[in-house]
Short mmCIF file of C-alpha atoms and ligand atoms in Angstrom, two decimals:
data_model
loop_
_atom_site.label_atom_id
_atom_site.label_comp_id
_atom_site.label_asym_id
_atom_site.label_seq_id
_atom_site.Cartn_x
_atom_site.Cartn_y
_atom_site.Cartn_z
CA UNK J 22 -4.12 -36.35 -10.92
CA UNK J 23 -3.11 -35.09 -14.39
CA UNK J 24 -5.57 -32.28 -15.85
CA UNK J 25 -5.87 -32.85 -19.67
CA UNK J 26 -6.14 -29.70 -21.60
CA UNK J 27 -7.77 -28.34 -24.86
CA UNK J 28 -6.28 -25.05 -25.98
CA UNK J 29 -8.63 -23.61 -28.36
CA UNK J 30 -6.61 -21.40 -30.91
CA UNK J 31 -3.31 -21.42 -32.30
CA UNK J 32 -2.13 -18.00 -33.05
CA UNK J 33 0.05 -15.91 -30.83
CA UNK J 34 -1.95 -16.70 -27.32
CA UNK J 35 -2.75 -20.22 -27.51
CA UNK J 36 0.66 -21.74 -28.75
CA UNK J 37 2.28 -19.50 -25.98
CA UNK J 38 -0.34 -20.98 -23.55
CA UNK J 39 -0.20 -24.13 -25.24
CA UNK J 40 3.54 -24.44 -25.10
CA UNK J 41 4.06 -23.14 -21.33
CA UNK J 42 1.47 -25.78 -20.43
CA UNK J 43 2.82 -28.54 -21.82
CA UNK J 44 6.52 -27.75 -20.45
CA UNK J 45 6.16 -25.69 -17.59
CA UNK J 46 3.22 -25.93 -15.68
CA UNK J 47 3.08 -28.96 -13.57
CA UNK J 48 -0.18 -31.52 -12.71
CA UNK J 49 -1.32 -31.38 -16.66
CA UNK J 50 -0.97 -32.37 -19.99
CA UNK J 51 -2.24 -30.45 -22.93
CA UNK J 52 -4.82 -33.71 -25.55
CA UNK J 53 -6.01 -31.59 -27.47
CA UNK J 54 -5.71 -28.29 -29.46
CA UNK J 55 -8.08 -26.71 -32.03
CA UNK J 56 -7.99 -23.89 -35.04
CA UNK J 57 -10.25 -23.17 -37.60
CA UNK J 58 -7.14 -23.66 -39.53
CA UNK J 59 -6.24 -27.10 -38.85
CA UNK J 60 -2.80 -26.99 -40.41
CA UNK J 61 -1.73 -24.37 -37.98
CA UNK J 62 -3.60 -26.12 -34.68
CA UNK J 63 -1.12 -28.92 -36.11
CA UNK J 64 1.97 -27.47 -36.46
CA UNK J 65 1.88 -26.41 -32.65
CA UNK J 66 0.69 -30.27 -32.14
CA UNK J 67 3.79 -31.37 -33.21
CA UNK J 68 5.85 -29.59 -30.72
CA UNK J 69 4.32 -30.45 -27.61
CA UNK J 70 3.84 -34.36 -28.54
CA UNK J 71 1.11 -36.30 -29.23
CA UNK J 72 -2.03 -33.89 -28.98
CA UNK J 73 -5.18 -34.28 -31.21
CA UNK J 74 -5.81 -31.26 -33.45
CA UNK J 75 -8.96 -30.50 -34.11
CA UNK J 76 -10.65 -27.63 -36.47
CA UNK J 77 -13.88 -27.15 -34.85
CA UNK J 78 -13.80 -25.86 -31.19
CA UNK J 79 -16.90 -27.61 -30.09
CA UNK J 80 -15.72 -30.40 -30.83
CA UNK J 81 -12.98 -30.36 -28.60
CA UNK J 82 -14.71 -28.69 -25.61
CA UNK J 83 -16.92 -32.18 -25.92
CA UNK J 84 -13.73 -34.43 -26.39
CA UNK J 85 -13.93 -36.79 -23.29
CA UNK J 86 -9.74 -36.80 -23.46
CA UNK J 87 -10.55 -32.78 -22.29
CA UNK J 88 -10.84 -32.33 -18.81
CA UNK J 89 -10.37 -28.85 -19.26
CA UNK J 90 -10.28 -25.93 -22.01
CA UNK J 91 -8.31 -22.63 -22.62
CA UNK J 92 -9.77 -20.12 -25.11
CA UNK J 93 -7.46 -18.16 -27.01
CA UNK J 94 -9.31 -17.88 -30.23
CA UNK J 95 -10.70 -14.26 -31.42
CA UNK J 96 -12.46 -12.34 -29.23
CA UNK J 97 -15.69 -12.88 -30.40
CA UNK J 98 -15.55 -16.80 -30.20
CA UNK J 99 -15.25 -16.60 -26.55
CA UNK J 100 -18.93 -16.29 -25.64
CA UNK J 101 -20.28 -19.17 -27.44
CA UNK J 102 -17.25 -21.32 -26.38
CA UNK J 103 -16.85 -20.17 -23.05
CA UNK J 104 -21.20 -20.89 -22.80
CA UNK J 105 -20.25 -24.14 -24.10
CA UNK J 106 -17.98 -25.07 -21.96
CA UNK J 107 -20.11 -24.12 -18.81
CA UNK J 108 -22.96 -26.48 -20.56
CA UNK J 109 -20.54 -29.11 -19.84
CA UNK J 110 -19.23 -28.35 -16.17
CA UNK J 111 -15.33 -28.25 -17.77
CA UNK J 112 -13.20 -25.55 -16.18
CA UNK J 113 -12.39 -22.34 -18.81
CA UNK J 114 -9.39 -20.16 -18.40
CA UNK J 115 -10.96 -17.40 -21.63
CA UNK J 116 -8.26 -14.97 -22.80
CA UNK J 117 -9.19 -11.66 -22.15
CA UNK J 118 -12.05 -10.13 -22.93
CA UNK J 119 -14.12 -12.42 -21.31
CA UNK J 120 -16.98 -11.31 -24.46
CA UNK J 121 -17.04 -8.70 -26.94
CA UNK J 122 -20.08 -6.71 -25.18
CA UNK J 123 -21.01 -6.77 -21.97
CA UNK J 124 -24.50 -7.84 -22.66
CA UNK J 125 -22.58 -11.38 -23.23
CA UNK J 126 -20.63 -11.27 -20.49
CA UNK J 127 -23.85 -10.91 -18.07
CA UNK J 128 -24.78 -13.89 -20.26
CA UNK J 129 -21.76 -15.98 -19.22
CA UNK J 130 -22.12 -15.06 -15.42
CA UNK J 131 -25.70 -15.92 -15.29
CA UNK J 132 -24.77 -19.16 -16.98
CA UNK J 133 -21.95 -19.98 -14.63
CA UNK J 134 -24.41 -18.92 -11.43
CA UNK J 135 -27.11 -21.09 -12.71
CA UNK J 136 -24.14 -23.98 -12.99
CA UNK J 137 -23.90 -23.14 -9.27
CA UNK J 138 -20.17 -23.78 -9.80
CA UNK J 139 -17.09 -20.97 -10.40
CA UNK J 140 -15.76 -22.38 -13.31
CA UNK J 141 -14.65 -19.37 -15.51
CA UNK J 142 -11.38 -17.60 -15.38
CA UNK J 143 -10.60 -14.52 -17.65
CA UNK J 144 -6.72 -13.91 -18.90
CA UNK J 145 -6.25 -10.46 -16.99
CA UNK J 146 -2.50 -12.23 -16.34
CA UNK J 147 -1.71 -9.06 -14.85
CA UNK J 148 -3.07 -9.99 -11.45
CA UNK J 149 -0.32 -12.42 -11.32
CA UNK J 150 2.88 -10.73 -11.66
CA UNK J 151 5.27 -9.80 -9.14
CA UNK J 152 4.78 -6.20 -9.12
CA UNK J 153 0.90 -5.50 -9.26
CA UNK J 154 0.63 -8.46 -6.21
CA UNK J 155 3.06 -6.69 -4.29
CA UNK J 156 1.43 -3.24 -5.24
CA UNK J 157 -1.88 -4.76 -4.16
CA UNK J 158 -0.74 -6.05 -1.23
CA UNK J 159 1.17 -2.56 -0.21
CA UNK J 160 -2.42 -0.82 -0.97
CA UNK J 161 -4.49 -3.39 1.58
CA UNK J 162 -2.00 -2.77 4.13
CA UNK J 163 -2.43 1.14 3.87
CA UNK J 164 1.43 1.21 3.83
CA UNK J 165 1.50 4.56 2.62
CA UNK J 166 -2.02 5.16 4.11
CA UNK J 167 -4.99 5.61 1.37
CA UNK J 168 -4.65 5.92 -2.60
CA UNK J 169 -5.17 9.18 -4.53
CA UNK J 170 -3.89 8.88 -7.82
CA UNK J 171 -3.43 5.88 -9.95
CA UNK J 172 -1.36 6.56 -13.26
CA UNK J 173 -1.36 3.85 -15.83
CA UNK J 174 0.89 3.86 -18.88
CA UNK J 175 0.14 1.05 -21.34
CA UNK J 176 2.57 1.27 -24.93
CA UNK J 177 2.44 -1.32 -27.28
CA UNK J 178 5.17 -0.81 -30.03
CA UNK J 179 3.16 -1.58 -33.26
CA UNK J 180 -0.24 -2.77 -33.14
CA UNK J 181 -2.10 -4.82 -36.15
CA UNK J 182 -3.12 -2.31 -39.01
CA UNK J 183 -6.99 -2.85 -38.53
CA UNK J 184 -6.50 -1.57 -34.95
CA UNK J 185 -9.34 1.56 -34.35
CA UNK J 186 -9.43 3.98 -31.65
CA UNK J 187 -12.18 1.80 -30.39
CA UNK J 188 -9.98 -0.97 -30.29
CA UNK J 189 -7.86 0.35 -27.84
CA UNK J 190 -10.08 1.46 -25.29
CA UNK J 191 -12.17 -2.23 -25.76
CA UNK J 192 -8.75 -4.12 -26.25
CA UNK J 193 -5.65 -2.73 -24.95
CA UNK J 194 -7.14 -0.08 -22.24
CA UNK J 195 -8.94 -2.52 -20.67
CA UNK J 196 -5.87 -3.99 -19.04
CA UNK J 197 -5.83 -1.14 -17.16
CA UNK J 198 -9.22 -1.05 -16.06
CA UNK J 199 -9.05 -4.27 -14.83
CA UNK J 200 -5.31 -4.05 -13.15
CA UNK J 201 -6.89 -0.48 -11.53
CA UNK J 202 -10.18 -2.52 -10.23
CA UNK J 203 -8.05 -5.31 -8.78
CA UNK J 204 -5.29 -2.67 -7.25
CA UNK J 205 -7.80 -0.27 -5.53
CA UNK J 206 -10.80 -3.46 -5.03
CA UNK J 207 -13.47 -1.05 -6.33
CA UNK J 208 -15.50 -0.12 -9.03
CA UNK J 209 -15.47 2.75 -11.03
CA UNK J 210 -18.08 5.58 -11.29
CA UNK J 211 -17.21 8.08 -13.77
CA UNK J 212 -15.30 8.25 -17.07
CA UNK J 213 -13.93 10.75 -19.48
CA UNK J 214 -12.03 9.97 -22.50
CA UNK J 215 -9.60 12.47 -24.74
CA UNK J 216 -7.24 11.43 -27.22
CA UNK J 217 -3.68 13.05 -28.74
CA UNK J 218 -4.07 13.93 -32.09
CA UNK J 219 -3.08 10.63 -34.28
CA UNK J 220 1.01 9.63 -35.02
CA UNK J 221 2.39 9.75 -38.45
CA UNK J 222 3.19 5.94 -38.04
CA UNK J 223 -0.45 5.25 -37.73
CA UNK J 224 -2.86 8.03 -39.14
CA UNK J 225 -5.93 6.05 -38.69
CA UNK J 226 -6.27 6.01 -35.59
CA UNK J 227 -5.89 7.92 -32.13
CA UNK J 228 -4.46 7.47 -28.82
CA UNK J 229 -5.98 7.46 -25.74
CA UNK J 230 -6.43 8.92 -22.52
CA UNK J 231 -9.40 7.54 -20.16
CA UNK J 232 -9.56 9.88 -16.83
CA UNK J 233 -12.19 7.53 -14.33
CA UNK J 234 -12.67 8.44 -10.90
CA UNK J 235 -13.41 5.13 -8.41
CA UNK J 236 -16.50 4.83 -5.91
CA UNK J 237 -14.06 5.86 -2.81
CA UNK J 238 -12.74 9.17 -4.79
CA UNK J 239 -9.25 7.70 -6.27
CA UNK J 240 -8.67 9.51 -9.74
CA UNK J 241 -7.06 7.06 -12.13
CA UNK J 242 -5.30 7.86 -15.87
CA UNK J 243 -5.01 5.62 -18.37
CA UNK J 244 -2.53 6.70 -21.41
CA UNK J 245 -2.97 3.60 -23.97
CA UNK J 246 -0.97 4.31 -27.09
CA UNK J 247 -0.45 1.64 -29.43
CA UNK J 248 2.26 2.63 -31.77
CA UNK J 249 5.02 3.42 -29.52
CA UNK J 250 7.30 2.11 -31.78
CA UNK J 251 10.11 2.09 -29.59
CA UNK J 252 8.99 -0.97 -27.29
CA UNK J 253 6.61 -2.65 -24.88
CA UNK J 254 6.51 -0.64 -22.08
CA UNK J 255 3.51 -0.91 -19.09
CA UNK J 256 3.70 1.14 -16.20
CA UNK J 257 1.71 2.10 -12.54
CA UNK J 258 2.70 4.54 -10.32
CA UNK J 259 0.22 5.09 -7.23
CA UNK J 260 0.47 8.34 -5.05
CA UNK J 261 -1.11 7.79 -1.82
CA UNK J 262 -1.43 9.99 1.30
CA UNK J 263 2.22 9.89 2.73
CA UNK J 264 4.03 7.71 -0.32
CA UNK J 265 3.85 7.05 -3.39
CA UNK J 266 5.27 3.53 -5.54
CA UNK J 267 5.63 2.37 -9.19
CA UNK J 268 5.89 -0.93 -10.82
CA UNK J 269 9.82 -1.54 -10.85
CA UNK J 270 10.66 -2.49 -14.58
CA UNK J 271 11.65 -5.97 -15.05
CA UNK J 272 15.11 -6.46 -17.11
CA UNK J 273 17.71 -9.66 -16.88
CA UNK J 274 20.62 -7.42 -17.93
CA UNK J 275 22.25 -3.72 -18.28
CA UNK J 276 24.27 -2.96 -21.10
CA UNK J 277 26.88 -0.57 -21.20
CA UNK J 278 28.29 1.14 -24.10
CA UNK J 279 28.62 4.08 -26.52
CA UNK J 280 28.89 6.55 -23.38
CA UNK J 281 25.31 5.19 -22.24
CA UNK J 282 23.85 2.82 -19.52
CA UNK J 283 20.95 0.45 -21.43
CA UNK J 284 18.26 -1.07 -20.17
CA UNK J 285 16.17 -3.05 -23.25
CA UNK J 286 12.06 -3.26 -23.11
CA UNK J 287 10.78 -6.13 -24.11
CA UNK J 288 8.64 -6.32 -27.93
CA UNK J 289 5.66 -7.25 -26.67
CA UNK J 290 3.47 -8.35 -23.77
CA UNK J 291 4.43 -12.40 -24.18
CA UNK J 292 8.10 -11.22 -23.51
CA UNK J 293 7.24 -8.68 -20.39
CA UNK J 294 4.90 -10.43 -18.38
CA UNK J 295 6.15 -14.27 -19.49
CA UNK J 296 6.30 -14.81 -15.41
CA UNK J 297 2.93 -13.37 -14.95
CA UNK J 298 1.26 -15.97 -17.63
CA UNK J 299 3.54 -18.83 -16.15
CA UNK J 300 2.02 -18.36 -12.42
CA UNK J 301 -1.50 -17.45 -13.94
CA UNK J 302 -1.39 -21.42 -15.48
CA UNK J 303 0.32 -22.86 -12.85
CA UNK J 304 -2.44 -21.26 -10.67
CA UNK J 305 -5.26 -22.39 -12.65
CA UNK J 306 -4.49 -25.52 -13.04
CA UNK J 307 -3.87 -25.97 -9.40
CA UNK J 308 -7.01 -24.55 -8.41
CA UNK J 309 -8.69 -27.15 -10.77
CA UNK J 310 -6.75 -30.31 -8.70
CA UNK J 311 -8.29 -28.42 -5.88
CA UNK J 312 -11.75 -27.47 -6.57
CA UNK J 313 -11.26 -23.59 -5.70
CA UNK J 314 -10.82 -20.36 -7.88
CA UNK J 315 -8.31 -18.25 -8.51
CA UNK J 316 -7.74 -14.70 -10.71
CA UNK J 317 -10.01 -13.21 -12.38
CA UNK J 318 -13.50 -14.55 -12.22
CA UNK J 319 -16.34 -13.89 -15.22
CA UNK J 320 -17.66 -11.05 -12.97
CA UNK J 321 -14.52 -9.27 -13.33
CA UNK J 322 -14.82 -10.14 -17.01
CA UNK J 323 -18.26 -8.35 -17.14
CA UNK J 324 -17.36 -5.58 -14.67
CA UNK J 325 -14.11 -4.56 -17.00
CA UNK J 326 -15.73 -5.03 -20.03
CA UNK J 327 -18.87 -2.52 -19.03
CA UNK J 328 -16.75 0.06 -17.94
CA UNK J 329 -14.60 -0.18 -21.47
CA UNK J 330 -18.22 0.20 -22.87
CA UNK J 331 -18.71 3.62 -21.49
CA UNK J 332 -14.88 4.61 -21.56
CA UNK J 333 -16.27 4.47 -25.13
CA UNK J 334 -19.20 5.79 -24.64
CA UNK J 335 -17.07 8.73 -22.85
CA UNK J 336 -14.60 9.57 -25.57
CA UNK J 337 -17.73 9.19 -28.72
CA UNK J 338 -19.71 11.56 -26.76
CA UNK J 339 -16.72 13.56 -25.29
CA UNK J 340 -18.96 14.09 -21.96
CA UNK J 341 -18.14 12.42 -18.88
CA UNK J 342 -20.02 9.58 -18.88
CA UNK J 343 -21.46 7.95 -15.26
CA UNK J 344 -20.92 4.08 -14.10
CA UNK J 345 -23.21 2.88 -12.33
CA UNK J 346 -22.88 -0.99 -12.01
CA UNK J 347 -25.24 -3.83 -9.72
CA UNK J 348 -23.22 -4.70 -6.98
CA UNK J 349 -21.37 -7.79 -7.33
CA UNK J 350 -23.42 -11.13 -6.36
CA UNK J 351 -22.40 -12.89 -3.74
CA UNK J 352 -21.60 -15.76 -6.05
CA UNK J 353 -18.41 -14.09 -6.70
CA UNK J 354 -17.20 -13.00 -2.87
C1 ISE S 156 -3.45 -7.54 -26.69
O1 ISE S 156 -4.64 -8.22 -26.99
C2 ISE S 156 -3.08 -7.75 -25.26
O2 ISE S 156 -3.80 -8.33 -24.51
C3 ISE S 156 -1.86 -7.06 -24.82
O3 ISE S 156 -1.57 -7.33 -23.48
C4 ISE S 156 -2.01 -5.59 -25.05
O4 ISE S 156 -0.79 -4.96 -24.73
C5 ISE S 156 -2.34 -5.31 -26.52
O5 ISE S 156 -2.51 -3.93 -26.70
C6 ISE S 156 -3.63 -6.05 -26.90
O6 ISE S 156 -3.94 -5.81 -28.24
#
């Protein structure tokens, strides 16, 4: 069986997920593909075949060549969309963040309980690659025995010029939270947030440091600094009671030259975690052929996006700020 796919948004995300599908991910074809700006949904049309291009979303969620629909469109298109596509009982893989608040995200998981069917996948790619999985899996065997200390580096090298210090708690940091809640399997239930004073390259805005402390007692740091300048770089190292271990970095080649051993980062995050996205598709769109669920599910979408809330919360009040979350329905076990 051959899953036809709607990608919803041509920019950077969906032509990359648009593009992968259609040439590496086997079991489906990408129909269909939508943008508010037509002539752009088109021009990624052209180089995966013959999909349709459409400029309103809705139109292709309802599109009975769509058996299922990716939503890579701005962030806060994906609650309507995502709503829309649960109306219709079609599978959504959403880009992260699931929604912009996580008053919508509760909307989405009440939507998707009442459709008594798991249907929703959020973006956190992370939870596919290499290193996190074997991370994780180091963690549930208590190789080193329990975790204390979770550090989190996230750099982005330039970031869009609009980006606030909001943005990357909401946006970027969030990564983190999610990566930390899926590393450790627990919530969290306190935040603080500080920030370094602002970089000449970007004056307008700060970065961040996020300090949370998980139900079980593991204190986790998140440095998210979006004008690194000098590359993509993503890190986790995890001290636990008798080891510690850190994400190895990921690099095809060493150069050698000018009395100095290189190693090059990638730009951005399409570059660094290419694998990750490639086994988060091929994953989803297996788990459609066999009617289960994989990655992360809406309530990790709500769960990550609530505790970005008060991370916020945290650094506009500069108080540490308490989580206190429902417990996860068994909808989602
Ligand atoms: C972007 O939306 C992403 O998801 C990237 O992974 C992250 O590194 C970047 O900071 C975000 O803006």
């Amino acid at each position: 069986m051959t899953t036809r796919i709607g990608v919803i948004g041509a920019g950077v995300m969906g032509a990359g997920h648009a593009l992968m599908l259609s040439s590496q991910i086997a079991g489906c074809q990408v129909t269909a593909i939508a943008d508010a700006d037509e002539a752009r949904a088109r021009s990624v049309a052209q180089k995966l075949g013959d999909a349709r291009t459409f400029s309103n979303a809705h139109a292709l969620i309802h599109n009975d060549e769509v058996d299922a629909i990716v939503v890579a469109s701005p962030d806060p298109t994906h609650h309507p969309l995502v709503l829309e596509c649960l109306r219709l009982g079609k599978p959504v893989l959403c880009e992260k963040p699931l929604a912009v608040t996580s008053r919508e995200c509760l909307e989405i998981v009440e939507a998707e309980m009442s459709a008594g069917k798991r249907l929703v996948q959020v973006g956190f790619m992370r939870r596919f690659d290499p290193g996190y999985e074997a991370m994780k899996s180091a963690i549930d065997d208590r190789r080193h025995g329990l975790p204390l200390f979770l550090h989190c580096i996230h750099r982005n090298a330039v970031a869009a010029s609009y980006t606030t210090s909001e943005a990357i708690i909401l946006n970027t940091a969030v990564h983190e939270l999610d990566a930390a809640r899926y590393l450790l399997g627990e919530e969290f239930v306190n935040a603080t947030a500080r920030s370094s004073r602002a970089t000449s390259a970007a004056p307008g805005r700060r970065p961040q440091f996020l300090l949370l402390e998980t139900a079980s007692g593991v204190l986790v740091d998140i440095e998210a600094f979006v004008d690194a300048q000098y590359g993509y770089d993503v890190r986790a190292e995890l001290v636990c009671e008798t080891g510690a271990m850190s994400l190895a970095q990921t690099h095809a080649i060493q150069t050698y030259g000018a009395g100095t051993i290189g190693k090059s980062l990638y730009g951005d995050w399409m570059g660094r975690f290419d694998d990750a996205y490639r086994r988060e598709l091929q994953a989803w769109v297996t788990a459609i052929r066999m009617g289960g669920h994989v990655g992360a599910s809406a309530w990790d979408g709500y769960a990550s996006t609530l505790t970005a809330e008060l991370c916020l919360d945290a650094f506009k009040s500069q108080r540490m700020v308490r989580i206190d979350m429902d417990s996860r329905p068994a909808f989602y076990d």
